[in-house]
Every structure is written in C-alpha cells, then in structure tokens.
Short mmCIF file of C-alpha atoms and ligand atoms in Angstrom, two decimals:
data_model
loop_
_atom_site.label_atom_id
_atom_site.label_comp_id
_atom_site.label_asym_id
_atom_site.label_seq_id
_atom_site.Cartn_x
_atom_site.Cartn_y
_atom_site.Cartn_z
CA UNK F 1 -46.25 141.72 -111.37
CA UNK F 2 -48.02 144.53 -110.11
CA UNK F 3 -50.82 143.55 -108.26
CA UNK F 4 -54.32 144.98 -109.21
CA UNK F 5 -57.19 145.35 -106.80
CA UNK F 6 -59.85 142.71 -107.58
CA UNK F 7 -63.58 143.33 -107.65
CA UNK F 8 -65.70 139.91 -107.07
CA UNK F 9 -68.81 140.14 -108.77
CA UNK F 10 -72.27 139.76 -106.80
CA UNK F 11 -72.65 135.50 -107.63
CA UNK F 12 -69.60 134.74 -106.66
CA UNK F 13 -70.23 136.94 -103.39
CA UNK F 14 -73.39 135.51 -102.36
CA UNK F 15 -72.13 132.22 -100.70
CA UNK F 16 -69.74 133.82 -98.06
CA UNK F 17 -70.11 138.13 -98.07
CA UNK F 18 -70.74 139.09 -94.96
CA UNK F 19 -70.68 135.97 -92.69
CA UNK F 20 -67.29 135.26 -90.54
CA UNK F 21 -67.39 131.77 -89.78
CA UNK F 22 -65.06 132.11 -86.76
CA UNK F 23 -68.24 133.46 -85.37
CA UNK F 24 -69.77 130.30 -85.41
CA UNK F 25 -67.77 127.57 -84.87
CA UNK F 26 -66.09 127.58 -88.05
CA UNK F 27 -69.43 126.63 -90.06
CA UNK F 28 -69.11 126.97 -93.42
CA UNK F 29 -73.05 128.22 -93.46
CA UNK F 30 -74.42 130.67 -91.42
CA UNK F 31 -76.74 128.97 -88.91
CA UNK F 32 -80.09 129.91 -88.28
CA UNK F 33 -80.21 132.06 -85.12
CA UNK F 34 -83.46 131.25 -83.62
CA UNK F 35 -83.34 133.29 -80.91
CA UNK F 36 -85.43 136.53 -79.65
CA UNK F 37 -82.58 138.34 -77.65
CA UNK F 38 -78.89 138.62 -77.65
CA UNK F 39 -76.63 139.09 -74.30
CA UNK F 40 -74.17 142.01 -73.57
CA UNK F 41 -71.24 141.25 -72.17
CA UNK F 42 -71.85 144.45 -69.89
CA UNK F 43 -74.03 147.15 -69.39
CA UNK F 44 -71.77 150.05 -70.80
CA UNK F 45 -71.99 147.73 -73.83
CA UNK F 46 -75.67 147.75 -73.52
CA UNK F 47 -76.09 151.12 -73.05
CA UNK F 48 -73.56 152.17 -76.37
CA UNK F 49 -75.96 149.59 -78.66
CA UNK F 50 -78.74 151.37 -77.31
CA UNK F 51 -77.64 154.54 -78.24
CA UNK F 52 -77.06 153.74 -81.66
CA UNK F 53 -80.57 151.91 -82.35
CA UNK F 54 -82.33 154.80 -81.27
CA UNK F 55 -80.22 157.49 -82.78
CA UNK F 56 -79.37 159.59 -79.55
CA UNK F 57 -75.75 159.74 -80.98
CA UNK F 58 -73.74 158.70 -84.58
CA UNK F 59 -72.04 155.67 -84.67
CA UNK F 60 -68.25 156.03 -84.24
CA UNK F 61 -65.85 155.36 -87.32
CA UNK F 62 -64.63 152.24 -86.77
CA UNK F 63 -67.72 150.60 -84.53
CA UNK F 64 -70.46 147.94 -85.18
CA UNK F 65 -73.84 148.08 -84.19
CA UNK F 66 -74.27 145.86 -81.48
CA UNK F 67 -76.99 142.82 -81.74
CA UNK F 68 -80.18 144.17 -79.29
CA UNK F 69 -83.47 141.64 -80.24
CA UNK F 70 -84.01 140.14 -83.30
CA UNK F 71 -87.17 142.00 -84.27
CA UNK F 72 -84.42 145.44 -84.50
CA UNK F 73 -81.36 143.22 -85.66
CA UNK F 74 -80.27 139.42 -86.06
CA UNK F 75 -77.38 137.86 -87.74
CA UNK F 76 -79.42 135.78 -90.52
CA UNK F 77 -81.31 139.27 -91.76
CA UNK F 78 -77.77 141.07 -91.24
CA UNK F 79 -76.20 139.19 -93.45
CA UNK F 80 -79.01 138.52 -95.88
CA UNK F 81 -79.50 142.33 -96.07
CA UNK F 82 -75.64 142.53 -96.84
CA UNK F 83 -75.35 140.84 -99.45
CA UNK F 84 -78.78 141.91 -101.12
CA UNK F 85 -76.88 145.80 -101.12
CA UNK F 86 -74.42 143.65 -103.90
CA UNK F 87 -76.66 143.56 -106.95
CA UNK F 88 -78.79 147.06 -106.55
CA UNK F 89 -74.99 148.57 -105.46
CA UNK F 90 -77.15 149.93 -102.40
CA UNK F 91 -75.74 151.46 -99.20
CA UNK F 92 -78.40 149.29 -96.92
CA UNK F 93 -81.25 147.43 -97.35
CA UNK F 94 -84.24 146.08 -95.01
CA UNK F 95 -85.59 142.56 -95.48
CA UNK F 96 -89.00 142.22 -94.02
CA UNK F 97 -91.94 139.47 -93.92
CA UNK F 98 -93.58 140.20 -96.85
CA UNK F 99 -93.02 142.59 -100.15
CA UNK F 100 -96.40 144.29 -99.10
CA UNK F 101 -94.82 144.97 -95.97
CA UNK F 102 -91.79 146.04 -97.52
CA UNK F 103 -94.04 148.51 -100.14
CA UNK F 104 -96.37 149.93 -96.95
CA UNK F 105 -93.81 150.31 -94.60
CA UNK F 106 -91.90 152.56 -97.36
CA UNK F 107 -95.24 154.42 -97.96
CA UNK F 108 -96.21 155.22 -94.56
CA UNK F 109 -92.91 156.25 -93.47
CA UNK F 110 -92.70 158.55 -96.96
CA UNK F 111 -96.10 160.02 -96.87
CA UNK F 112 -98.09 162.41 -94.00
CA UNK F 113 -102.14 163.42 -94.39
CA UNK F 114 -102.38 166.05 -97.34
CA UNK F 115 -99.27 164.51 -99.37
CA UNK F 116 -99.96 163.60 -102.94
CA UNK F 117 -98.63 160.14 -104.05
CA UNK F 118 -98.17 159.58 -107.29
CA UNK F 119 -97.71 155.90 -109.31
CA UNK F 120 -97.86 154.12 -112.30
CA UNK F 121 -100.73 151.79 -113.44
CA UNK F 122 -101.17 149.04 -113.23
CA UNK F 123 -99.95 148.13 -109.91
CA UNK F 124 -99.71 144.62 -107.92
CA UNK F 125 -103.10 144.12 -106.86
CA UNK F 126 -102.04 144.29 -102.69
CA UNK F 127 -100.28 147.52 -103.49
CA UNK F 128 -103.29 148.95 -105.76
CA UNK F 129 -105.66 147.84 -102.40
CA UNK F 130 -103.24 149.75 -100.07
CA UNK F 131 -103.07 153.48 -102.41
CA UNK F 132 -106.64 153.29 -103.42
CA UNK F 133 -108.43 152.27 -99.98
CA UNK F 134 -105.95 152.83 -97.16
CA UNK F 135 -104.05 155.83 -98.12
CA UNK F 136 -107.13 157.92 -98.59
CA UNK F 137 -108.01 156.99 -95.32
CA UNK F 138 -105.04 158.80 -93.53
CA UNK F 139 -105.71 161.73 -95.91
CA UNK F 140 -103.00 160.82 -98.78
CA UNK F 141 -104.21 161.64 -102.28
CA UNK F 142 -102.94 159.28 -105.23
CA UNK F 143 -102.90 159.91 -109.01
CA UNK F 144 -101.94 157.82 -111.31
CA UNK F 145 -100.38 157.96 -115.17
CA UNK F 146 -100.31 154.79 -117.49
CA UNK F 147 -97.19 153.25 -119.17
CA UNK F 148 -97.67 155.05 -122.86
CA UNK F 149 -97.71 158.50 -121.15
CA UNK F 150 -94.76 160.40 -121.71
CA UNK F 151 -93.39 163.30 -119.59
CA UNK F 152 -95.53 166.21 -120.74
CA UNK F 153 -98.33 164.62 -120.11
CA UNK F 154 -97.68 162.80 -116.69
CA UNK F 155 -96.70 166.54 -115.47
CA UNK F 156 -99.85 167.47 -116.78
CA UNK F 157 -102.01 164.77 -114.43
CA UNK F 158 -99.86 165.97 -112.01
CA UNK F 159 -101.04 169.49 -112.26
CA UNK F 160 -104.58 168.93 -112.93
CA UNK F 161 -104.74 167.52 -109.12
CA UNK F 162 -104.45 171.01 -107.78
CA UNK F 163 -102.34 169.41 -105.42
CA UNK F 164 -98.64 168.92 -107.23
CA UNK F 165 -97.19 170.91 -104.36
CA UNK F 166 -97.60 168.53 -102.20
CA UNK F 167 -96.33 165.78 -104.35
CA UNK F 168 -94.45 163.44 -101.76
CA UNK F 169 -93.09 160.17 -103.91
CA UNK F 170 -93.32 158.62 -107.04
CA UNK F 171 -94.10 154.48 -107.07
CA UNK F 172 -94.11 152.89 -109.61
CA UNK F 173 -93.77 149.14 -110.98
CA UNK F 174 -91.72 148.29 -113.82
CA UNK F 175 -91.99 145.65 -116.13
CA UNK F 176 -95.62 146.29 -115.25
CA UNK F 177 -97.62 142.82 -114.50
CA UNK F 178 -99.02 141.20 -116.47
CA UNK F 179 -98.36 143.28 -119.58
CA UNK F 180 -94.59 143.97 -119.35
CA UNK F 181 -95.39 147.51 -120.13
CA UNK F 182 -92.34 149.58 -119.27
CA UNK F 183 -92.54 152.76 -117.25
CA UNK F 184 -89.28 155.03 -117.82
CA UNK F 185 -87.12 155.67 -114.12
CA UNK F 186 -84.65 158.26 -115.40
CA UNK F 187 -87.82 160.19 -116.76
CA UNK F 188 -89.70 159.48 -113.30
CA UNK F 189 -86.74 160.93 -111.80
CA UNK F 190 -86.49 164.28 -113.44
CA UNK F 191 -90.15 164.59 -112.66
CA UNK F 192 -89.31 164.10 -108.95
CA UNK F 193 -86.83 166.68 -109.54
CA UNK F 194 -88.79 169.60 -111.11
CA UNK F 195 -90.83 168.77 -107.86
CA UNK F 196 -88.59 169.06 -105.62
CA UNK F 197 -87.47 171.73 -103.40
CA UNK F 198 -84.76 172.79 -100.92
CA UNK F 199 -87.30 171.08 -97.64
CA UNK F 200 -89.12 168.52 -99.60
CA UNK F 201 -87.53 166.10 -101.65
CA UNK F 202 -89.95 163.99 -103.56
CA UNK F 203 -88.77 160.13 -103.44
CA UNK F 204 -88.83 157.74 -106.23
CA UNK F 205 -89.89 154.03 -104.96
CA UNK F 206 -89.53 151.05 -107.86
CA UNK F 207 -91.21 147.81 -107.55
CA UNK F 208 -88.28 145.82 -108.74
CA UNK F 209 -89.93 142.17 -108.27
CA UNK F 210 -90.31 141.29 -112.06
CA UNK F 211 -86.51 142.22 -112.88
CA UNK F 212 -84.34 142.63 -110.15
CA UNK F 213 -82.12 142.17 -108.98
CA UNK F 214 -79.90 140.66 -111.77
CA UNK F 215 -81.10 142.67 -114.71
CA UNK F 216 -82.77 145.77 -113.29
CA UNK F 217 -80.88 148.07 -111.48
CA UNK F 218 -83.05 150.99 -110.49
CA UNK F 219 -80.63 153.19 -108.02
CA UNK F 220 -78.96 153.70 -110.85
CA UNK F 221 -81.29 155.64 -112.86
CA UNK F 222 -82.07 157.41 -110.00
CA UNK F 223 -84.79 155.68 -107.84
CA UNK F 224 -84.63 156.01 -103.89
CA UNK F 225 -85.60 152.98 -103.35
CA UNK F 226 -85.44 149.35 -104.83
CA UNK F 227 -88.29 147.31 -103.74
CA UNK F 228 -88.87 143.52 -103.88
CA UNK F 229 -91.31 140.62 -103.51
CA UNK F 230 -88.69 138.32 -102.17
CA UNK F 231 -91.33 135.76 -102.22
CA UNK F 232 -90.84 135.78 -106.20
CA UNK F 233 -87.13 135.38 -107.75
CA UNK F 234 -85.15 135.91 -105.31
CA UNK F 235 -86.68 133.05 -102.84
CA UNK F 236 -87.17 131.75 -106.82
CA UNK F 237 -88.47 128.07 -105.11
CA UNK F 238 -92.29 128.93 -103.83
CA UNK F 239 -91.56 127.53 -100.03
CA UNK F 240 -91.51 131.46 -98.82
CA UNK F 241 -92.87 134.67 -98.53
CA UNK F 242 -90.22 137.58 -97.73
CA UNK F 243 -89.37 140.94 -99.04
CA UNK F 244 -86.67 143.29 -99.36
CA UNK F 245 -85.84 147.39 -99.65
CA UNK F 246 -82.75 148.56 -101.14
CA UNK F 247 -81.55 152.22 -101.44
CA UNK F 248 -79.45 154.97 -99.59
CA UNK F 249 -78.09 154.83 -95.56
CA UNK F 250 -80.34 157.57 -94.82
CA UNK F 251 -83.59 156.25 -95.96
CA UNK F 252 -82.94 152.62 -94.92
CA UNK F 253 -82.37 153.79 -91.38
CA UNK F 254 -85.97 155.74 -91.14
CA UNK F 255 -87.52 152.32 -93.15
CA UNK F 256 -85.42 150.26 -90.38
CA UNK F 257 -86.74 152.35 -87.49
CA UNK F 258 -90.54 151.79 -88.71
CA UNK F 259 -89.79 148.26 -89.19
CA UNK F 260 -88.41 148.12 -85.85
CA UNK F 261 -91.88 149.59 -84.41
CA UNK F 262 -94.53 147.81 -86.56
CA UNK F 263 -92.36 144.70 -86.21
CA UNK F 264 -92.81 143.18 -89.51
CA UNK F 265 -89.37 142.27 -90.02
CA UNK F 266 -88.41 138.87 -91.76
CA UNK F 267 -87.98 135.88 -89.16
CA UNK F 268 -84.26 134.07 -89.06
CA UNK F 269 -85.42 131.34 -90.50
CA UNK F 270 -86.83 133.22 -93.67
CA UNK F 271 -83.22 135.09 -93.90
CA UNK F 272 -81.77 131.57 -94.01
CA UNK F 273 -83.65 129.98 -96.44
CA UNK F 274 -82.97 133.37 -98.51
CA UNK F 275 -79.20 133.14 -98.11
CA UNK F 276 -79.38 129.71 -99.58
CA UNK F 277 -81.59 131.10 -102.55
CA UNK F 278 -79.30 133.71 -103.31
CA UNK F 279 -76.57 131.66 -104.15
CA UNK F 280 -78.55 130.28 -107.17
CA UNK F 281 -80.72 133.41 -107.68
CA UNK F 282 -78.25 134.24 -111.47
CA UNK F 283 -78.11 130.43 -112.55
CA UNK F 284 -81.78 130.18 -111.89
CA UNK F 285 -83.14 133.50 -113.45
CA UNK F 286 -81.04 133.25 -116.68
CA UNK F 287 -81.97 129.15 -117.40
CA UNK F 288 -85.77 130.66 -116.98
CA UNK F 289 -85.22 133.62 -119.13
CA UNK F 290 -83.78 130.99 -121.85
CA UNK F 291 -86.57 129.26 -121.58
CA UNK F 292 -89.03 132.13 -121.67
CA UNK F 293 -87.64 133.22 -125.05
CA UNK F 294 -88.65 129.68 -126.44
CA UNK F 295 -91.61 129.43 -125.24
CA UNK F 296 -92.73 133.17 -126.71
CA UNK F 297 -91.38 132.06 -129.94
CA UNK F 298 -93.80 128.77 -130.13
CA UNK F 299 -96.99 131.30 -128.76
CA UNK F 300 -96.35 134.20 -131.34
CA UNK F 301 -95.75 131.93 -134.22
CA UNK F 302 -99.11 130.00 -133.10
CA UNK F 303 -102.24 130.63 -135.17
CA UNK F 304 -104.40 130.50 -131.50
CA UNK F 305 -102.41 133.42 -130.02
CA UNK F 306 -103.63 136.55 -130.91
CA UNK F 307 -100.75 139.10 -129.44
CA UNK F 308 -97.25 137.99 -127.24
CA UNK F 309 -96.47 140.48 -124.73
CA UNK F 310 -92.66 139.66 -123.64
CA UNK F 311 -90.02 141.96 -123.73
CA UNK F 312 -87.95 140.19 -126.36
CA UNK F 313 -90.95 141.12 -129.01
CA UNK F 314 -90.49 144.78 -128.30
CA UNK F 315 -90.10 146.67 -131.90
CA UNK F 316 -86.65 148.11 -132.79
CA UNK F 317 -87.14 152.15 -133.43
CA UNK F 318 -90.15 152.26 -130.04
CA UNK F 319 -89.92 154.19 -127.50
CA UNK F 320 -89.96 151.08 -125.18
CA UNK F 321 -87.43 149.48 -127.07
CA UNK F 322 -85.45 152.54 -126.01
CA UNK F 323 -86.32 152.22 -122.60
CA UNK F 324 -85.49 148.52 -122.69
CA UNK F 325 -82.32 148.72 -124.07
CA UNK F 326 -81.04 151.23 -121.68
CA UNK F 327 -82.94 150.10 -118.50
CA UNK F 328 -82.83 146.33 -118.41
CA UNK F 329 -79.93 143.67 -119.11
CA UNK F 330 -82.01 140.86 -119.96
CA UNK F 331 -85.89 139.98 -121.68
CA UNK F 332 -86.80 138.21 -118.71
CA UNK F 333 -88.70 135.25 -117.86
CA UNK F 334 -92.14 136.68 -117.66
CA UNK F 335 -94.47 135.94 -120.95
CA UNK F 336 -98.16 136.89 -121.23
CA UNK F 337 -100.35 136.42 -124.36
CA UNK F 338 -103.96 137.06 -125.78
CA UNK F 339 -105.70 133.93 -126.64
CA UNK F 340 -107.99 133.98 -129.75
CA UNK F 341 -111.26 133.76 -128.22
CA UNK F 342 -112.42 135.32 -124.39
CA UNK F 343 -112.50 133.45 -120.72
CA UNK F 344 -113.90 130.09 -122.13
CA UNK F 345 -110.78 129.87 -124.53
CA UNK F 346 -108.55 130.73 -121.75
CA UNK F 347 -109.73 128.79 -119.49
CA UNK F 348 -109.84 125.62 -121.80
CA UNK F 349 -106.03 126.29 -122.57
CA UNK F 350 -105.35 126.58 -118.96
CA UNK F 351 -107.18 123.29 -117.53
CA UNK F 352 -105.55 121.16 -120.23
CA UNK F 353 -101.87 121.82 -119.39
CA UNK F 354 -100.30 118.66 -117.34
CA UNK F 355 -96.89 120.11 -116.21
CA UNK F 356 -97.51 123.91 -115.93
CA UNK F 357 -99.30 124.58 -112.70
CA UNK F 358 -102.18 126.78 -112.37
CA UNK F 359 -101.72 129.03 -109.38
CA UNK F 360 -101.10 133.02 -109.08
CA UNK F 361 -97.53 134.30 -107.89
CA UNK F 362 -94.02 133.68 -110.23
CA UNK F 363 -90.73 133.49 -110.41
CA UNK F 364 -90.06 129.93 -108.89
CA UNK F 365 -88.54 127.24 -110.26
CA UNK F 366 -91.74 125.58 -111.77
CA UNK F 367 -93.19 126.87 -114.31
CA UNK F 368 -96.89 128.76 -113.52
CA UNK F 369 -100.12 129.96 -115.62
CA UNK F 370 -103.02 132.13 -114.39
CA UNK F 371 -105.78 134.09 -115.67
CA UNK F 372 -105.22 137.77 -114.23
CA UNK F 373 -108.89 139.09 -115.28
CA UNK F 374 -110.36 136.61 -112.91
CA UNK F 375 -107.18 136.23 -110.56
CA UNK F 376 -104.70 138.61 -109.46
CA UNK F 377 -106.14 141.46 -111.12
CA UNK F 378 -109.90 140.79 -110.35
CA UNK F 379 -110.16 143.62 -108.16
CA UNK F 380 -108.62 146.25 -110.39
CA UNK F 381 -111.56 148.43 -112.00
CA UNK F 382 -112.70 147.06 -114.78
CA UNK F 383 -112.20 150.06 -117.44
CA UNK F 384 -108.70 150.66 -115.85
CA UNK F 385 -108.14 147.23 -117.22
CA UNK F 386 -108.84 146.92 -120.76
CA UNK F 387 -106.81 150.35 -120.57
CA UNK F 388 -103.59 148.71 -120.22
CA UNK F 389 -104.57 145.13 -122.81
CA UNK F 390 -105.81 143.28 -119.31
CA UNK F 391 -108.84 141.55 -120.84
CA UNK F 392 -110.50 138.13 -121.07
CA UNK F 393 -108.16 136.48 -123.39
CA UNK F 394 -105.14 137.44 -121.28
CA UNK F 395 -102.89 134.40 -120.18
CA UNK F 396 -100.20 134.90 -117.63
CA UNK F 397 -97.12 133.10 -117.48
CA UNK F 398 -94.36 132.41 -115.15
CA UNK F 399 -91.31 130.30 -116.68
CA UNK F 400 -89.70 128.10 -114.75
CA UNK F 401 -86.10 125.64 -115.10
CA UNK F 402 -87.74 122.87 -116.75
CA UNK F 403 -86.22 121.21 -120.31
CA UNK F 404 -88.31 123.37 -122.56
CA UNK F 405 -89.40 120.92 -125.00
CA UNK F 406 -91.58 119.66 -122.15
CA UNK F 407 -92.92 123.32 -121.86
CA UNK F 408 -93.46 123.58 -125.86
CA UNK F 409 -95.04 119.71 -125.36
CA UNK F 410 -97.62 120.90 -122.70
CA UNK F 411 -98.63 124.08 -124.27
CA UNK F 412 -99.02 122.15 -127.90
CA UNK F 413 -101.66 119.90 -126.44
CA UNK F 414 -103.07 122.19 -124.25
CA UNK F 415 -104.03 125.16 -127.57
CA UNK F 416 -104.72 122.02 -129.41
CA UNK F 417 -107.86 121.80 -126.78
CA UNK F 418 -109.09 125.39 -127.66
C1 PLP B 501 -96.06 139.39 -105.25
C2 PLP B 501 -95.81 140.82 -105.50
C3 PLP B 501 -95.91 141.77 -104.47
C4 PLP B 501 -96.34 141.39 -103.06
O1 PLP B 501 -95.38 140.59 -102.46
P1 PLP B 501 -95.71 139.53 -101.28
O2 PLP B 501 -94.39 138.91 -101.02
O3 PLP B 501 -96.75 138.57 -101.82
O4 PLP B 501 -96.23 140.31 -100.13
C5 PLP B 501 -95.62 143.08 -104.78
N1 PLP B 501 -95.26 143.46 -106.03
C6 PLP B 501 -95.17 142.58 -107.04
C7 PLP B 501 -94.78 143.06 -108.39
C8 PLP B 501 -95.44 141.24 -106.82
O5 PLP B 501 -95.37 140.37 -107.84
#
C-alpha cells in the first residue's frame, strides 16, 4: 500500500508538538524551566544567537535560534507558542503575561502619533480604557463603528474623521461581550484594503478570546493578528492570567522585539500550566458549549427572561446568521439574557444561585454569572451602552463542565426568587 502523508490534527498535537524529550532526560512533560539565563557553550555561539535576536543578520536555513534569557526566549513559552500556531494555522505567535498586554503591546508597536485607529464597539473594558484614555495621549485618534453597521456606512465614519488617510489598524472583538453581537472579518478586511497603500498597510487585529481558538479562526478571513485572553479558555481552569498573539513571521517578530523591551512576556511557570491546559482546551470547550445550548433553551422558553442573546438563537435568513455560519464552527459557550424587570431583578436572580459563582471573567471550568452594567462594563459610557442592548436587566453568563441538570436546578430556584 502506498503510503499517504498524514496530517495530525491540533488535539492530538497538543500533548507532545514541539517538545523533544531527549532534551530533558527523557521526561515525558516538559519541565518547568525556572531559570533567568541560559549558558553558551562558547562565545562564537554567543555571538551568532545574538545576532539573530537583534536582527543584525537572517537566520540561516537550517539554524535554530539559540536560548539568550528567558524574558527574550525560554523553552516552556517556546513550546507553548508552538503549538498555539496549530489551531489559528499561524506562522508564530507571542505568549505574554496578560491578554491586555498582549492587545497594547500589538497597539503600540502598530500605531505612531497622528495614526487613526479604528475598532468595533463594544470592546473589553481594559482595552476600551487603553484606546479611549491612553492612545489619545500619544496623539492616536480612535473611531469606532457598532456591530449592525455594514460596510457603507463604517467607510463612511471612517471618512467623516477627516483623518482616513492615516488609518493605521482595524481592532476589533468578535463575538462582542456580553451581547454576542458579531462583527464581520472578511468585510473588516476589504476595508483595510481599500485603505491601504503601496507604504502603509493597514493591519487587522481580532480579539479572539470568546471563540478561539477551536471555533474561530480569524487568519483565515484575513486578520493580521489573532489575539487572546489566555486567562479565559485556553487556561479554561481560573488559576491564571496569560495571553497570546497569533499571526504572520513578520509581525510576530516586531510584537516579539517589543515584548522583549517592555518585558511583559509570560513567566515559565505560566507556559507550563498552559501546556497542560491545552491538552484539554477541545474536550473542555465543546462539553461547555453542550451545556450552554441547554441552558439557553431553559432561559428563552422562561416566562422571566425577556430576550436570550446566544449565538444558537441567531435567525435563519440575518445577516448575522450569515456571518455565523461562515465565520464560526460552533455556538459557543457564552449566554447572556435580559431579565424581566431592571438591577433589583437581576440582582435577586444572581444572589439566589448556589452553584453558579458570581464573579467577572469566563471561560473556566465552573460555571460564572455577573452583572456587566454594574461590573465589567461599568465604565463604558452610559449611552454607548444601551446602544448595543447593555442595560440593567442584562445577565452575563459563563458555562462551565458541570452535569447540566444541576445548572437548569440552580437557575430554576434562583428566577423562582424574582
Ligand atoms: C479578559 C479579556 C481581556 C483581557 O485579558 P486579561 O488576561 O484579563 O488581561 C481582553 N479581551 C477579552 C475579550 C477578555 O475577555
């Protein structure tokens, strides 16, 4: 028989890609290299890693670049960062401390004084912070467009500015939180396009936290970059707080190099406990997207919810069903919903459940409710808001591996308090 090359797919990669264990000692898991500096066996050797980590010359074909200090390289991130390229089908990604310092470092490497950023709305609260109070400070203007805009229209905004010639990147956050709105990357990407000339390419940057990287692939529809909150389903257990870049060799190595200089990489330990969420990270987000689509069946069939917003409700015939079906493989394991009533309804929903935790972030393994009026969204202007549905009656959810009938249980009891 003839034999056919074989193509492993990204789960059944993430427990070994990348790691040799003749390396170290034969272990089966990469260890944790806790350690701030590596040794070179000479100093020709030091000199040639050198050379590569700053750039003075191209790596040859067939060599590696050479471990310096762990806050420009170190095994754990290496091989962490390897096998995060599987899923987005990236050239390179950067793994850093945080997914704010994942977003900022993007943006300040991206965008110079007098550049015009443009994004979607609304945006995770840190990231809202960072364009609306510290860009303007180093002389970046923002604009932003909302998720029922369509092209026409977000060229429009774009040209009302005055400034669309100096339109640097596009950012934008997709399923928007808390809504699930969708915002449309091949149609972001033909803006960036039209914008674009032969010395300026305008970037497209995707927050891919709420859906990646299993069922949202945004390189593909054209995005530069692929952006995570690590801290949410990929570490998927709430003991971390990491992010992650994905996108081409050329714009990882200028993201690298600023990560290398503000020094906000991820620490080895992080990139360990990482690895070891990875090799759940499909098992995990698919029992919590089954569970999601029960628990938005009892809510929109309950006569104390108002409106379900959850990607699985999306009308046939839409425009975002359209975007949905061609953008994402899955409905996800996010569910939000208007309670009848304001705040005081909410909140007596809320303090009544017994197994689903009150706290802000999502995508762990437990399941997690907040109030995003009050919470993570309570320093979002207020008309910008109600805008995009974010009002008093707005309950966020986060679904999580539990048996579902004790989710159903909790939230029956809980409305039955309202
Ligand atoms: C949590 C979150 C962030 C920020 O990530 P941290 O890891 O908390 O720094 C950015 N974007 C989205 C969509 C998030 O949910």
């Amino acid at each position: 028989m003839k034999k056919k090359k074989h193509a492993f797919k990204p789960e059944s990669l993430m427990m070994s890609y990348g790691y040799k264990p003749s390396l170290s000692e034969g272990a089966i898991k990469s260890p944790i290299f806790l350690t701030s500096t590596f040794v070179f066996k000479t100093a020709e050797e030091g000199k040639a890693f050198f050379e590569v980590a700053y750039g003075l010359r191209e790596q040859y074909p067939d060599e590696e670049p050479g471990l310096i200090y762990s806050r420009i390289n170190n095994p754990d991130l290496e091989i962490l960062e390897d096998r995060l390229t599987l899923w987005d089908k990236a050239e390179d990604c950067a793994v850093f401390e945080s997914g704010m310092s994942a977003i900022t470092t993007v943006l300040l490497e991206f965008l110079k004084p007098g550049d015009l950023l443009l994004h979607s709305i609304p945006l995770y609260g840190g990231t809202d912070h960072f364009i609306h109070h510290f860009l303007p400070k180093i002389g970046v203007h923002t604009v932003g467009f909302k998720p029922h805009q369509r092209r026409k229209e977000i060229e429009q905004i774009l040209d009302d500015t005055g400034k669309a010639d100096r339109l640097a990147m596009i950012f934008i956050e997709t399923p928007a939180n808390p809504t699930n709105a969708l915002i449309d990357i091949a149609c972001c990407k033909k803006i960036a396009d039209t914008r674009s000339s032969a010395d300026k390419k305008v970037y497209l940057a995707v927050d891919n936290t709420f859906m990646g990287p299993i069922w949202q692939q945004p390189l593909k529809h054209g995005a530069d970059f692929s952006i995570y909150s690590a801290t949410k389903y990929i570490g998927g257990h709430s003991d971390l707080i990491a992010g992650a870049c994905c996108g081409s060799n050329e714009v990882i190595t200028r993201v690298k190099f600023l990560r290398t200089l503000l020094g906000n990489m991820a620490s080895p330990h992080t990139g360990w406990l990482l690895m070891r969420s990875l090799e759940t990270l499909k098992v995990r987000m698919e029992k919590q997207a089954k569970n999601a689509r029960r628990v938005a069946e009892f809510l929109d069939n309950h006569p104390k919810v108002e409106k379900v917003y959850y990607l699985g409700l999306i009308k046939p015939g839409t425009r975002a069903h359209e975007i949905f079906e061609r953008q994402y493989k899955s409905t996800g394991a996010m569910v939000s919903f208007d309670i009848k009533g304001g705040e005081a309804e909410a909140f007596r929903f809320i303090n009544a459940l017994k197994l689903i935790k009150l706290a802000v972030s999502l995508g762990g393994t437990e399941s997690l409710v907040e109030h995003p009026a009050t919470m993570t969204h309570a320093g979002v202007d207020k008309a910008h808001l109600a805008e995009v549905s974010v009002t008093d009656k707005l309950v966020r959810l986060s679904i999580g591996v539990e048996h579902y009938k004790d989710l159903l249980w909790d939230m029956e009891q809980a409305l039955e308090q309202v």
